[in-house]
Amino acid sequence: MIANHAMVSSAHPLATSIGLDIMRNGGNAIDAAIATHFALAVVYPQAGNVGGGGFAVIRMNDGTINSLDFREKAPALAHRDMFLNAEGQLYDLRSTHGHMASGVPGAVDGMFALHQKYGTLTMAELIEPSVEISLRGYALTPLAAEILNTNQKEFQTYNRWSTPYHSDQIWEAGDTIRQPDLAKTLKHIQTNGRNGFYDGIVADQIVAEMQSGNGLISHADLKNYQSVWRKPISGNYRGHQIISMAPPSSGGIALLQLLQGTEGYPIADWGHNSTKTIHLMSELERRVYADRALYLGDPDFVKVPIKQLLKPSYNQRRFADISFDVVTPSERVSAGEIPPSESPETTHLSVVDSNGNAVAITTTLNSSFGNKVMVKGAGFFLNNEMDDFSSKPGSPNQFGLIGGEANAILPHKRMLSSMTPTIVTYKDQLKMVVGTPGGSTIITSVYQTLLNVIDHGMGMQEAVNAKRVHHQWYPDEVRVETGALTENVQTDLEQLGHQLRITDKIGRMDCILVLPDGRLEGGADPRGDNTALGY
Ligand code: DON
């Protein structure tokens, strides 16, 4: 998709077109992003949300950069060992399923904070299209129908009532979903602003839902939630400026460490997904994810050594022992078995307006449909973000990620994230807006997409389509998207000592590239229903 002026790329065609209409009607990129975010809460319930949280990275056309942390927080009653039984072992499922898994949602506060600083249309106007589709209904795509069908049992297990997503029959493409309760919630927000969610009826409904299932979120938790403006992480790669998210996301730091480690090597000459390129990326990734596990957490609670981790001299030392003849085995940190990740869901949207303002938002419920609990009467799913804490130091979470003290649970703390909304400039001009879901694979998907454009000379859609690989230190294996590597490359990597694991899909990117002539190229991931539209 190529357009002359403005573009939105998001996980759903309806959400994308709602964002684009906002810009056609005079709104800027931030207005469009807010409208798209609310629309995703209606038409992409597995990850779009009002019951979750996320991060926004912004670059205005005057060159100012900013980022907003609207990540969920642990409730006041949360405590370090809340997911451990009397023997000190992790309970099954409590950090991922049901009421205890939810952090205090940040999304609605985040949208209001963004709007207050940058918005030009009214919030009521930005939410209105979402109210309308909640009432009128929207048609399921084939993929959306399939996802609902695979989640029926869990909807029934974790809800005391029949949500709009329950069905005794098989959902089919074209079936219509109407959400009158969600429409009411959105109207409360339209009428009462931020307090329409964090106070009043909706807050009562959230707290009642919590009390019905051992959940911890209280009225005070909701009232006190506040998103935080943070200084973005920024650094250089081959003459480009990379602007990304700071802690409590690990994304920006890890991405820049990976890029620093890559810059000294001619990977364009080595080729995309060649043995040498994959070997280098995997060796860098296992080291960077090991740093992530030890050092990163909520900067409001732990001292994150951001400067040290981004120092070129540190990373030179850190990567100095990479050999091109042999694999460095990841240290064994835990003997625990890694649970397979259950089709997790997050979602990213990228927007550029006709004045060159840009915003990248990654937002999430964590797993698909979060903790699977829809707030009774309010019509939205709650997140299961508590699983992003390290519930037991050294034991992997649902993404197989290991963490330590820096990411232990404490009241009011934010759980460490991998979300990596990123903006790239070149010679002070906007060049790319990038991001994706994918849990632990988010960082490496963004990394590869940047390399695909900057080193391998791909266009935006081609860079998004390109097959991906991933290493995260532990488990000690290279995850390889089906078809990513030729048989020869696979054999060569195995001979070097890499364990390869072929997996289905990695990531669902939504990206925008500014072409040399100033037009915009969207890259919407064919792995999902993602759609880029522009004018
Ligand atoms: O913040 C994080 O890193 C995770 N909660 C993101 C989850 C995710 O991307 C799942 N999506 N596929």
PDB file of C-alpha atoms in Angstrom, residues 138-419:
ATOM      1  CA  TYR A 138     -18.977  -6.035  12.958  1.00  0.00           C
ATOM      2  CA  ALA A 139     -18.410  -9.028  10.721  1.00  0.00           C
ATOM      3  CA  LEU A 140     -15.885 -11.702  11.648  1.00  0.00           C
ATOM      4  CA  THR A 141     -13.033 -12.361   9.268  1.00  0.00           C
ATOM      5  CA  PRO A 142     -12.193 -16.052   8.675  1.00  0.00           C
ATOM      6  CA  LEU A 143      -9.201 -15.755  11.011  1.00  0.00           C
ATOM      7  CA  ALA A 144     -11.238 -14.001  13.735  1.00  0.00           C
ATOM      8  CA  ALA A 145     -13.918 -16.725  13.570  1.00  0.00           C
ATOM      9  CA  GLU A 146     -11.275 -19.417  13.924  1.00  0.00           C
ATOM     10  CA  ILE A 147      -9.711 -17.676  16.936  1.00  0.00           C
ATOM     11  CA  LEU A 148     -13.096 -17.373  18.674  1.00  0.00           C
ATOM     12  CA  ASN A 149     -13.819 -21.037  18.052  1.00  0.00           C
ATOM     13  CA  THR A 150     -10.555 -22.145  19.613  1.00  0.00           C
ATOM     14  CA  ASN A 151     -11.269 -20.033  22.709  1.00  0.00           C
ATOM     15  CA  GLN A 152     -14.897 -21.125  23.391  1.00  0.00           C
ATOM     16  CA  LYS A 153     -14.018 -23.500  26.187  1.00  0.00           C
ATOM     17  CA  GLU A 154     -11.951 -20.938  28.023  1.00  0.00           C
ATOM     18  CA  PHE A 155     -14.642 -18.258  27.693  1.00  0.00           C
ATOM     19  CA  GLN A 156     -17.025 -20.702  29.332  1.00  0.00           C
ATOM     20  CA  THR A 157     -14.611 -21.735  32.077  1.00  0.00           C
ATOM     21  CA  TYR A 158     -13.687 -18.217  33.126  1.00  0.00           C
ATOM     22  CA  ASN A 159     -17.016 -16.399  32.831  1.00  0.00           C
ATOM     23  CA  ARG A 160     -20.178 -16.783  34.888  1.00  0.00           C
ATOM     24  CA  TRP A 161     -22.341 -15.466  32.057  1.00  0.00           C
ATOM     25  CA  SER A 162     -22.693 -15.643  28.335  1.00  0.00           C
ATOM     26  CA  THR A 163     -20.449 -13.010  26.738  1.00  0.00           C
ATOM     27  CA  PRO A 164     -21.068 -11.801  23.170  1.00  0.00           C
ATOM     28  CA  TYR A 165     -18.276 -14.147  22.145  1.00  0.00           C
ATOM     29  CA  HIS A 166     -19.942 -17.300  23.447  1.00  0.00           C
ATOM     30  CA  SER A 167     -21.709 -19.452  20.937  1.00  0.00           C
ATOM     31  CA  ASP A 168     -23.202 -22.916  20.936  1.00  0.00           C
ATOM     32  CA  GLN A 169     -22.446 -23.015  17.276  1.00  0.00           C
ATOM     33  CA  ILE A 170     -19.264 -22.696  15.310  1.00  0.00           C
ATOM     34  CA  TRP A 171     -18.496 -19.069  14.498  1.00  0.00           C
ATOM     35  CA  GLU A 172     -18.170 -18.475  10.792  1.00  0.00           C
ATOM     36  CA  ALA A 173     -16.671 -15.723   8.687  1.00  0.00           C
ATOM     37  CA  GLY A 174     -19.270 -13.008   8.152  1.00  0.00           C
ATOM     38  CA  ASP A 175     -21.095 -13.642  11.459  1.00  0.00           C
ATOM     39  CA  THR A 176     -21.893 -10.389  13.263  1.00  0.00           C
ATOM     40  CA  ILE A 177     -20.783  -9.559  16.796  1.00  0.00           C
ATOM     41  CA  ARG A 178     -22.708  -6.859  18.676  1.00  0.00           C
ATOM     42  CA  GLN A 179     -21.489  -5.594  22.033  1.00  0.00           C
ATOM     43  CA  PRO A 180     -24.110  -3.433  23.789  1.00  0.00           C
ATOM     44  CA  ASP A 181     -22.321  -3.620  27.158  1.00  0.00           C
ATOM     45  CA  LEU A 182     -19.055  -2.453  25.647  1.00  0.00           C
ATOM     46  CA  ALA A 183     -20.953   0.367  23.925  1.00  0.00           C
ATOM     47  CA  LYS A 184     -22.211   1.476  27.348  1.00  0.00           C
ATOM     48  CA  THR A 185     -18.682   1.447  28.749  1.00  0.00           C
ATOM     49  CA  LEU A 186     -17.389   3.486  25.833  1.00  0.00           C
ATOM     50  CA  LYS A 187     -20.255   5.957  26.311  1.00  0.00           C
ATOM     51  CA  HIS A 188     -19.365   6.342  30.003  1.00  0.00           C
ATOM     52  CA  ILE A 189     -15.828   7.179  28.910  1.00  0.00           C
ATOM     53  CA  GLN A 190     -17.126   9.559  26.241  1.00  0.00           C
ATOM     54  CA  THR A 191     -19.306  11.382  28.758  1.00  0.00           C
ATOM     55  CA  ASN A 192     -17.165  11.327  31.883  1.00  0.00           C
ATOM     56  CA  GLY A 193     -13.632  11.212  30.492  1.00  0.00           C
ATOM     57  CA  ARG A 194     -10.990   9.157  32.246  1.00  0.00           C
ATOM     58  CA  ASN A 195     -13.234   8.851  35.302  1.00  0.00           C
ATOM     59  CA  GLY A 196     -15.848   7.146  33.162  1.00  0.00           C
ATOM     60  CA  PHE A 197     -13.584   4.108  33.427  1.00  0.00           C
ATOM     61  CA  TYR A 198     -11.636   4.521  36.668  1.00  0.00           C
ATOM     62  CA  ASP A 199     -14.562   5.735  38.778  1.00  0.00           C
ATOM     63  CA  GLY A 200     -18.337   5.283  38.769  1.00  0.00           C
ATOM     64  CA  ILE A 201     -20.258   2.401  37.222  1.00  0.00           C
ATOM     65  CA  VAL A 202     -17.466   0.862  35.178  1.00  0.00           C
ATOM     66  CA  ALA A 203     -15.092   0.869  38.161  1.00  0.00           C
ATOM     67  CA  ASP A 204     -17.854  -0.729  40.248  1.00  0.00           C
ATOM     68  CA  GLN A 205     -18.264  -3.418  37.591  1.00  0.00           C
ATOM     69  CA  ILE A 206     -14.518  -4.122  37.513  1.00  0.00           C
ATOM     70  CA  VAL A 207     -14.302  -4.380  41.299  1.00  0.00           C
ATOM     71  CA  ALA A 208     -17.413  -6.599  41.448  1.00  0.00           C
ATOM     72  CA  GLU A 209     -15.868  -8.836  38.797  1.00  0.00           C
ATOM     73  CA  MET A 210     -12.655  -9.016  40.843  1.00  0.00           C
ATOM     74  CA  GLN A 211     -14.524  -9.920  43.998  1.00  0.00           C
ATOM     75  CA  SER A 212     -16.293 -12.764  42.229  1.00  0.00           C
ATOM     76  CA  GLY A 213     -13.011 -14.543  41.555  1.00  0.00           C
ATOM     77  CA  ASN A 214     -10.214 -13.729  44.033  1.00  0.00           C
ATOM     78  CA  GLY A 215      -9.060 -10.752  41.973  1.00  0.00           C
ATOM     79  CA  LEU A 216      -7.097  -8.021  43.705  1.00  0.00           C
ATOM     80  CA  ILE A 217      -7.956  -4.794  41.854  1.00  0.00           C
ATOM     81  CA  SER A 218      -9.706  -2.283  44.137  1.00  0.00           C
ATOM     82  CA  HIS A 219     -11.425   1.071  43.668  1.00  0.00           C
ATOM     83  CA  ALA A 220      -8.309   2.785  44.998  1.00  0.00           C
ATOM     84  CA  ASP A 221      -6.081   0.958  42.488  1.00  0.00           C
ATOM     85  CA  LEU A 222      -8.281   2.201  39.663  1.00  0.00           C
ATOM     86  CA  LYS A 223      -8.553   5.783  40.913  1.00  0.00           C
ATOM     87  CA  ASN A 224      -4.808   6.053  41.459  1.00  0.00           C
ATOM     88  CA  TYR A 225      -3.687   4.645  38.119  1.00  0.00           C
ATOM     89  CA  GLN A 226      -1.573   7.123  36.176  1.00  0.00           C
ATOM     90  CA  SER A 227       0.336   6.734  32.957  1.00  0.00           C
ATOM     91  CA  VAL A 228       3.825   8.244  32.846  1.00  0.00           C
ATOM     92  CA  TRP A 229       5.670  10.272  30.196  1.00  0.00           C
ATOM     93  CA  ARG A 230       9.153   8.798  29.832  1.00  0.00           C
ATOM     94  CA  LYS A 231      12.213   9.834  27.903  1.00  0.00           C
ATOM     95  CA  PRO A 232      12.443   7.503  24.909  1.00  0.00           C
ATOM     96  CA  ILE A 233      15.491   5.313  24.459  1.00  0.00           C
ATOM     97  CA  SER A 234      17.388   6.553  21.445  1.00  0.00           C
ATOM     98  CA  GLY A 235      20.579   5.672  19.632  1.00  0.00           C
ATOM     99  CA  ASN A 236      22.132   5.340  16.203  1.00  0.00           C
ATOM    100  CA  TYR A 237      22.455   2.603  13.637  1.00  0.00           C
ATOM    101  CA  ARG A 238      24.260   3.178  10.330  1.00  0.00           C
ATOM    102  CA  GLY A 239      23.379   6.867  10.288  1.00  0.00           C
ATOM    103  CA  HIS A 240      19.777   6.333  11.401  1.00  0.00           C
ATOM    104  CA  GLN A 241      18.323   7.502  14.690  1.00  0.00           C
ATOM    105  CA  ILE A 242      16.322   4.799  16.447  1.00  0.00           C
ATOM    106  CA  ILE A 243      13.695   6.026  18.931  1.00  0.00           C
ATOM    107  CA  SER A 244      12.066   3.364  21.064  1.00  0.00           C
ATOM    108  CA  MET A 245      10.515   2.540  24.420  1.00  0.00           C
ATOM    109  CA  ALA A 246      12.333   2.844  27.730  1.00  0.00           C
ATOM    110  CA  PRO A 247      11.772   0.629  30.793  1.00  0.00           C
ATOM    111  CA  PRO A 248       9.449  -0.792  32.013  1.00  0.00           C
ATOM    112  CA  SER A 249       9.767  -2.092  28.478  1.00  0.00           C
ATOM    113  CA  SER A 250      12.951  -3.937  27.694  1.00  0.00           C
ATOM    114  CA  GLY A 251      12.329  -3.267  24.007  1.00  0.00           C
ATOM    115  CA  GLY A 252      14.308  -0.094  23.394  1.00  0.00           C
ATOM    116  CA  ILE A 253      17.406  -1.123  25.321  1.00  0.00           C
ATOM    117  CA  ALA A 254      17.522  -4.632  23.874  1.00  0.00           C
ATOM    118  CA  LEU A 255      16.933  -3.365  20.324  1.00  0.00           C
ATOM    119  CA  LEU A 256      19.772  -0.857  20.574  1.00  0.00           C
ATOM    120  CA  GLN A 257      22.139  -3.427  22.089  1.00  0.00           C
ATOM    121  CA  LEU A 258      21.367  -5.758  19.173  1.00  0.00           C
ATOM    122  CA  LEU A 259      21.922  -2.991  16.635  1.00  0.00           C
ATOM    123  CA  GLN A 260      25.203  -1.965  18.268  1.00  0.00           C
ATOM    124  CA  GLY A 261      26.353  -5.572  18.025  1.00  0.00           C
ATOM    125  CA  THR A 262      25.356  -5.746  14.359  1.00  0.00           C
ATOM    126  CA  GLU A 263      26.847  -2.476  13.150  1.00  0.00           C
ATOM    127  CA  GLY A 264      30.429  -3.744  12.842  1.00  0.00           C
ATOM    128  CA  TYR A 265      29.483  -6.518  10.439  1.00  0.00           C
ATOM    129  CA  PRO A 266      28.652  -6.385   6.698  1.00  0.00           C
ATOM    130  CA  ILE A 267      25.398  -8.313   6.983  1.00  0.00           C
ATOM    131  CA  ALA A 268      24.162  -6.863   3.682  1.00  0.00           C
ATOM    132  CA  ASP A 269      27.050  -8.696   1.989  1.00  0.00           C
ATOM    133  CA  TRP A 270      26.378 -11.855   3.965  1.00  0.00           C
ATOM    134  CA  GLY A 271      22.743 -11.793   2.842  1.00  0.00           C
ATOM    135  CA  HIS A 272      19.303 -11.959   4.440  1.00  0.00           C
ATOM    136  CA  ASN A 273      18.767 -15.171   6.446  1.00  0.00           C
ATOM    137  CA  SER A 274      22.172 -16.549   5.446  1.00  0.00           C
ATOM    138  CA  THR A 275      24.062 -18.809   7.848  1.00  0.00           C
ATOM    139  CA  LYS A 276      26.457 -16.092   8.958  1.00  0.00           C
ATOM    140  CA  THR A 277      23.739 -13.470   9.455  1.00  0.00           C
ATOM    141  CA  ILE A 278      21.527 -15.826  11.488  1.00  0.00           C
ATOM    142  CA  HIS A 279      24.486 -17.029  13.518  1.00  0.00           C
ATOM    143  CA  LEU A 280      25.484 -13.454  14.403  1.00  0.00           C
ATOM    144  CA  MET A 281      21.912 -12.454  15.279  1.00  0.00           C
ATOM    145  CA  SER A 282      21.397 -15.512  17.475  1.00  0.00           C
ATOM    146  CA  GLU A 283      24.676 -15.020  19.326  1.00  0.00           C
ATOM    147  CA  LEU A 284      23.829 -11.358  19.959  1.00  0.00           C
ATOM    148  CA  GLU A 285      20.291 -12.209  21.017  1.00  0.00           C
ATOM    149  CA  ARG A 286      21.255 -14.826  23.619  1.00  0.00           C
ATOM    150  CA  ARG A 287      23.551 -12.277  25.300  1.00  0.00           C
ATOM    151  CA  VAL A 288      21.077  -9.396  25.142  1.00  0.00           C
ATOM    152  CA  TYR A 289      18.210 -11.490  26.551  1.00  0.00           C
ATOM    153  CA  ALA A 290      20.505 -12.628  29.376  1.00  0.00           C
ATOM    154  CA  ASP A 291      21.086  -8.954  30.234  1.00  0.00           C
ATOM    155  CA  ARG A 292      17.357  -8.353  30.024  1.00  0.00           C
ATOM    156  CA  ALA A 293      16.699 -11.096  32.569  1.00  0.00           C
ATOM    157  CA  LEU A 294      19.139  -9.743  35.102  1.00  0.00           C
ATOM    158  CA  TYR A 295      18.961  -5.983  34.839  1.00  0.00           C
ATOM    159  CA  LEU A 296      15.598  -4.865  33.561  1.00  0.00           C
ATOM    160  CA  GLY A 297      12.467  -3.993  35.510  1.00  0.00           C
ATOM    161  CA  ASP A 298      10.251  -1.041  36.422  1.00  0.00           C
ATOM    162  CA  PRO A 299      12.547   2.014  36.755  1.00  0.00           C
ATOM    163  CA  ASP A 300      10.201   3.435  39.417  1.00  0.00           C
ATOM    164  CA  PHE A 301      11.215   0.497  41.631  1.00  0.00           C
ATOM    165  CA  VAL A 302      14.642  -0.727  40.572  1.00  0.00           C
ATOM    166  CA  LYS A 303      17.693   1.061  39.299  1.00  0.00           C
ATOM    167  CA  VAL A 304      17.995   0.022  35.660  1.00  0.00           C
ATOM    168  CA  PRO A 305      21.546   0.600  34.365  1.00  0.00           C
ATOM    169  CA  ILE A 306      20.320   2.112  31.091  1.00  0.00           C
ATOM    170  CA  LYS A 307      23.452   4.142  30.347  1.00  0.00           C
ATOM    171  CA  GLN A 308      25.798   1.250  31.032  1.00  0.00           C
ATOM    172  CA  LEU A 309      23.814  -1.195  28.910  1.00  0.00           C
ATOM    173  CA  LEU A 310      23.863   1.213  25.977  1.00  0.00           C
ATOM    174  CA  LYS A 311      27.535   2.143  26.228  1.00  0.00           C
ATOM    175  CA  PRO A 312      29.395   1.038  23.085  1.00  0.00           C
ATOM    176  CA  SER A 313      32.393  -0.037  25.179  1.00  0.00           C
ATOM    177  CA  TYR A 314      30.134  -2.269  27.309  1.00  0.00           C
ATOM    178  CA  ASN A 315      28.555  -3.918  24.298  1.00  0.00           C
ATOM    179  CA  GLN A 316      31.901  -4.372  22.558  1.00  0.00           C
ATOM    180  CA  ARG A 317      33.100  -6.321  25.579  1.00  0.00           C
ATOM    181  CA  ARG A 318      29.803  -8.119  25.923  1.00  0.00           C
ATOM    182  CA  PHE A 319      29.930  -9.403  22.333  1.00  0.00           C
ATOM    183  CA  ALA A 320      33.707  -9.867  22.072  1.00  0.00           C
ATOM    184  CA  ASP A 321      33.591 -13.612  22.641  1.00  0.00           C
ATOM    185  CA  ILE A 322      31.278 -14.309  19.703  1.00  0.00           C
ATOM    186  CA  SER A 323      32.947 -16.841  17.449  1.00  0.00           C
ATOM    187  CA  PHE A 324      31.936 -17.554  13.888  1.00  0.00           C
ATOM    188  CA  ASP A 325      33.123 -21.147  14.148  1.00  0.00           C
ATOM    189  CA  VAL A 326      31.079 -22.352  17.047  1.00  0.00           C
ATOM    190  CA  VAL A 327      27.911 -21.678  19.041  1.00  0.00           C
ATOM    191  CA  THR A 328      28.199 -20.396  22.627  1.00  0.00           C
ATOM    192  CA  PRO A 329      25.776 -22.561  24.627  1.00  0.00           C
ATOM    193  CA  SER A 330      23.377 -20.536  26.821  1.00  0.00           C
ATOM    194  CA  GLU A 331      24.083 -21.029  30.493  1.00  0.00           C
ATOM    195  CA  ARG A 332      21.617 -23.261  32.212  1.00  0.00           C
ATOM    196  CA  VAL A 333      19.727 -20.922  34.502  1.00  0.00           C
ATOM    197  CA  SER A 334      16.892 -23.160  35.515  1.00  0.00           C
ATOM    198  CA  ALA A 335      16.061 -26.769  35.082  1.00  0.00           C
ATOM    199  CA  GLY A 336      12.382 -25.880  34.772  1.00  0.00           C
ATOM    200  CA  GLU A 337      10.473 -26.996  31.764  1.00  0.00           C
ATOM    201  CA  ILE A 338       9.370 -24.245  29.396  1.00  0.00           C
ATOM    202  CA  PRO A 339       5.621 -24.222  28.903  1.00  0.00           C
ATOM    203  CA  PRO A 340       4.655 -23.861  25.267  1.00  0.00           C
ATOM    204  CA  SER A 341       3.324 -20.385  24.621  1.00  0.00           C
ATOM    205  CA  GLU A 342      -0.423 -20.333  24.039  1.00  0.00           C
ATOM    206  CA  SER A 343      -1.313 -18.245  21.006  1.00  0.00           C
ATOM    207  CA  PRO A 344      -0.570 -14.977  22.753  1.00  0.00           C
ATOM    208  CA  GLU A 345      -1.843 -11.672  21.481  1.00  0.00           C
ATOM    209  CA  THR A 346      -0.804  -8.103  21.573  1.00  0.00           C
ATOM    210  CA  THR A 347      -1.254  -5.576  18.835  1.00  0.00           C
ATOM    211  CA  HIS A 348       0.622  -2.709  17.282  1.00  0.00           C
ATOM    212  CA  LEU A 349      -0.495   0.278  15.252  1.00  0.00           C
ATOM    213  CA  SER A 350       1.529   2.820  13.316  1.00  0.00           C
ATOM    214  CA  VAL A 351       0.263   6.188  12.095  1.00  0.00           C
ATOM    215  CA  VAL A 352       1.773   9.014  10.046  1.00  0.00           C
ATOM    216  CA  ASP A 353      -0.250  12.129   9.249  1.00  0.00           C
ATOM    217  CA  SER A 354      -0.002  14.561   6.348  1.00  0.00           C
ATOM    218  CA  ASN A 355       2.210  16.883   8.416  1.00  0.00           C
ATOM    219  CA  GLY A 356       4.719  14.150   9.158  1.00  0.00           C
ATOM    220  CA  ASN A 357       3.736  13.566  12.788  1.00  0.00           C
ATOM    221  CA  ALA A 358       4.225   9.919  13.692  1.00  0.00           C
ATOM    222  CA  VAL A 359       3.095   7.604  16.451  1.00  0.00           C
ATOM    223  CA  ALA A 360       3.784   3.957  17.221  1.00  0.00           C
ATOM    224  CA  ILE A 361       1.578   2.249  19.817  1.00  0.00           C
ATOM    225  CA  THR A 362       1.895  -1.315  21.034  1.00  0.00           C
ATOM    226  CA  THR A 363      -0.934  -2.354  23.333  1.00  0.00           C
ATOM    227  CA  THR A 364      -1.849  -5.622  24.942  1.00  0.00           C
ATOM    228  CA  LEU A 365      -3.957  -7.839  27.162  1.00  0.00           C
ATOM    229  CA  ASN A 366      -0.880 -10.146  27.191  1.00  0.00           C
ATOM    230  CA  SER A 367      -2.408 -13.507  26.169  1.00  0.00           C
ATOM    231  CA  SER A 368      -5.144 -13.842  23.597  1.00  0.00           C
ATOM    232  CA  PHE A 369      -8.269 -12.361  25.295  1.00  0.00           C
ATOM    233  CA  GLY A 370      -6.108 -11.631  28.360  1.00  0.00           C
ATOM    234  CA  ASN A 371      -7.166 -13.571  31.433  1.00  0.00           C
ATOM    235  CA  LYS A 372     -10.297 -14.689  29.450  1.00  0.00           C
ATOM    236  CA  VAL A 373     -12.549 -12.871  31.933  1.00  0.00           C
ATOM    237  CA  MET A 374     -14.962 -10.360  30.454  1.00  0.00           C
ATOM    238  CA  VAL A 375     -16.099  -7.806  33.052  1.00  0.00           C
ATOM    239  CA  LYS A 376     -19.769  -8.587  33.600  1.00  0.00           C
ATOM    240  CA  GLY A 377     -21.960  -5.750  32.395  1.00  0.00           C
ATOM    241  CA  ALA A 378     -19.018  -3.759  31.040  1.00  0.00           C
ATOM    242  CA  GLY A 379     -18.263  -5.973  28.064  1.00  0.00           C
ATOM    243  CA  PHE A 380     -14.472  -5.979  27.895  1.00  0.00           C
ATOM    244  CA  PHE A 381     -11.756  -8.508  28.626  1.00  0.00           C
ATOM    245  CA  LEU A 382      -9.205  -7.982  31.377  1.00  0.00           C
ATOM    246  CA  ASN A 383      -5.483  -8.419  30.913  1.00  0.00           C
ATOM    247  CA  ASN A 384      -3.298 -11.183  32.370  1.00  0.00           C
ATOM    248  CA  GLU A 385      -0.248  -8.957  32.502  1.00  0.00           C
ATOM    249  CA  MET A 386       0.814 -10.188  35.973  1.00  0.00           C
ATOM    250  CA  ASP A 387       2.468 -13.114  34.160  1.00  0.00           C
ATOM    251  CA  ASP A 388       5.038 -10.671  32.757  1.00  0.00           C
ATOM    252  CA  PHE A 389       6.517 -10.354  36.254  1.00  0.00           C
ATOM    253  CA  SER A 390       8.945 -13.054  37.251  1.00  0.00           C
ATOM    254  CA  SER A 391       6.667 -14.881  39.666  1.00  0.00           C
ATOM    255  CA  LYS A 392       9.528 -17.106  40.745  1.00  0.00           C
ATOM    256  CA  PRO A 393      13.035 -15.928  39.999  1.00  0.00           C
ATOM    257  CA  GLY A 394      14.671 -18.225  37.486  1.00  0.00           C
ATOM    258  CA  SER A 395      11.405 -19.869  36.384  1.00  0.00           C
ATOM    259  CA  PRO A 396      10.187 -19.047  32.898  1.00  0.00           C
ATOM    260  CA  ASN A 397       6.915 -17.223  32.235  1.00  0.00           C
ATOM    261  CA  GLN A 398       4.522 -18.112  29.398  1.00  0.00           C
ATOM    262  CA  PHE A 399       7.028 -16.805  26.853  1.00  0.00           C
ATOM    263  CA  GLY A 400       9.856 -18.853  28.367  1.00  0.00           C
ATOM    264  CA  LEU A 401      11.397 -15.599  29.600  1.00  0.00           C
ATOM    265  CA  ILE A 402      13.395 -15.774  32.761  1.00  0.00           C
ATOM    266  CA  GLY A 403      13.667 -12.884  35.191  1.00  0.00           C
ATOM    267  CA  GLY A 404      15.099 -12.094  38.554  1.00  0.00           C
ATOM    268  CA  GLU A 405      14.798  -9.696  41.424  1.00  0.00           C
ATOM    269  CA  ALA A 406      14.550  -6.625  39.191  1.00  0.00           C
ATOM    270  CA  ASN A 407      11.217  -7.909  37.876  1.00  0.00           C
ATOM    271  CA  ALA A 408       9.793  -9.451  41.071  1.00  0.00           C
ATOM    272  CA  ILE A 409       6.184  -8.561  41.999  1.00  0.00           C
ATOM    273  CA  LEU A 410       5.624  -5.599  44.324  1.00  0.00           C
ATOM    274  CA  PRO A 411       2.472  -3.549  44.938  1.00  0.00           C
ATOM    275  CA  HIS A 412       2.043  -0.754  42.358  1.00  0.00           C
ATOM    276  CA  LYS A 413       5.021  -1.944  40.305  1.00  0.00           C
ATOM    277  CA  ARG A 414       4.886  -2.305  36.512  1.00  0.00           C
ATOM    278  CA  MET A 415       5.784  -5.675  35.010  1.00  0.00           C
ATOM    279  CA  LEU A 416       8.659  -5.804  32.507  1.00  0.00           C
ATOM    280  CA  SER A 417       7.587  -5.760  28.871  1.00  0.00           C
ATOM    281  CA  SER A 418       9.145  -6.626  25.524  1.00  0.00           C
ATOM    282  CA  MET A 419       6.935  -4.253  23.560  1.00  0.00           C
TER     283      MET A 419
END
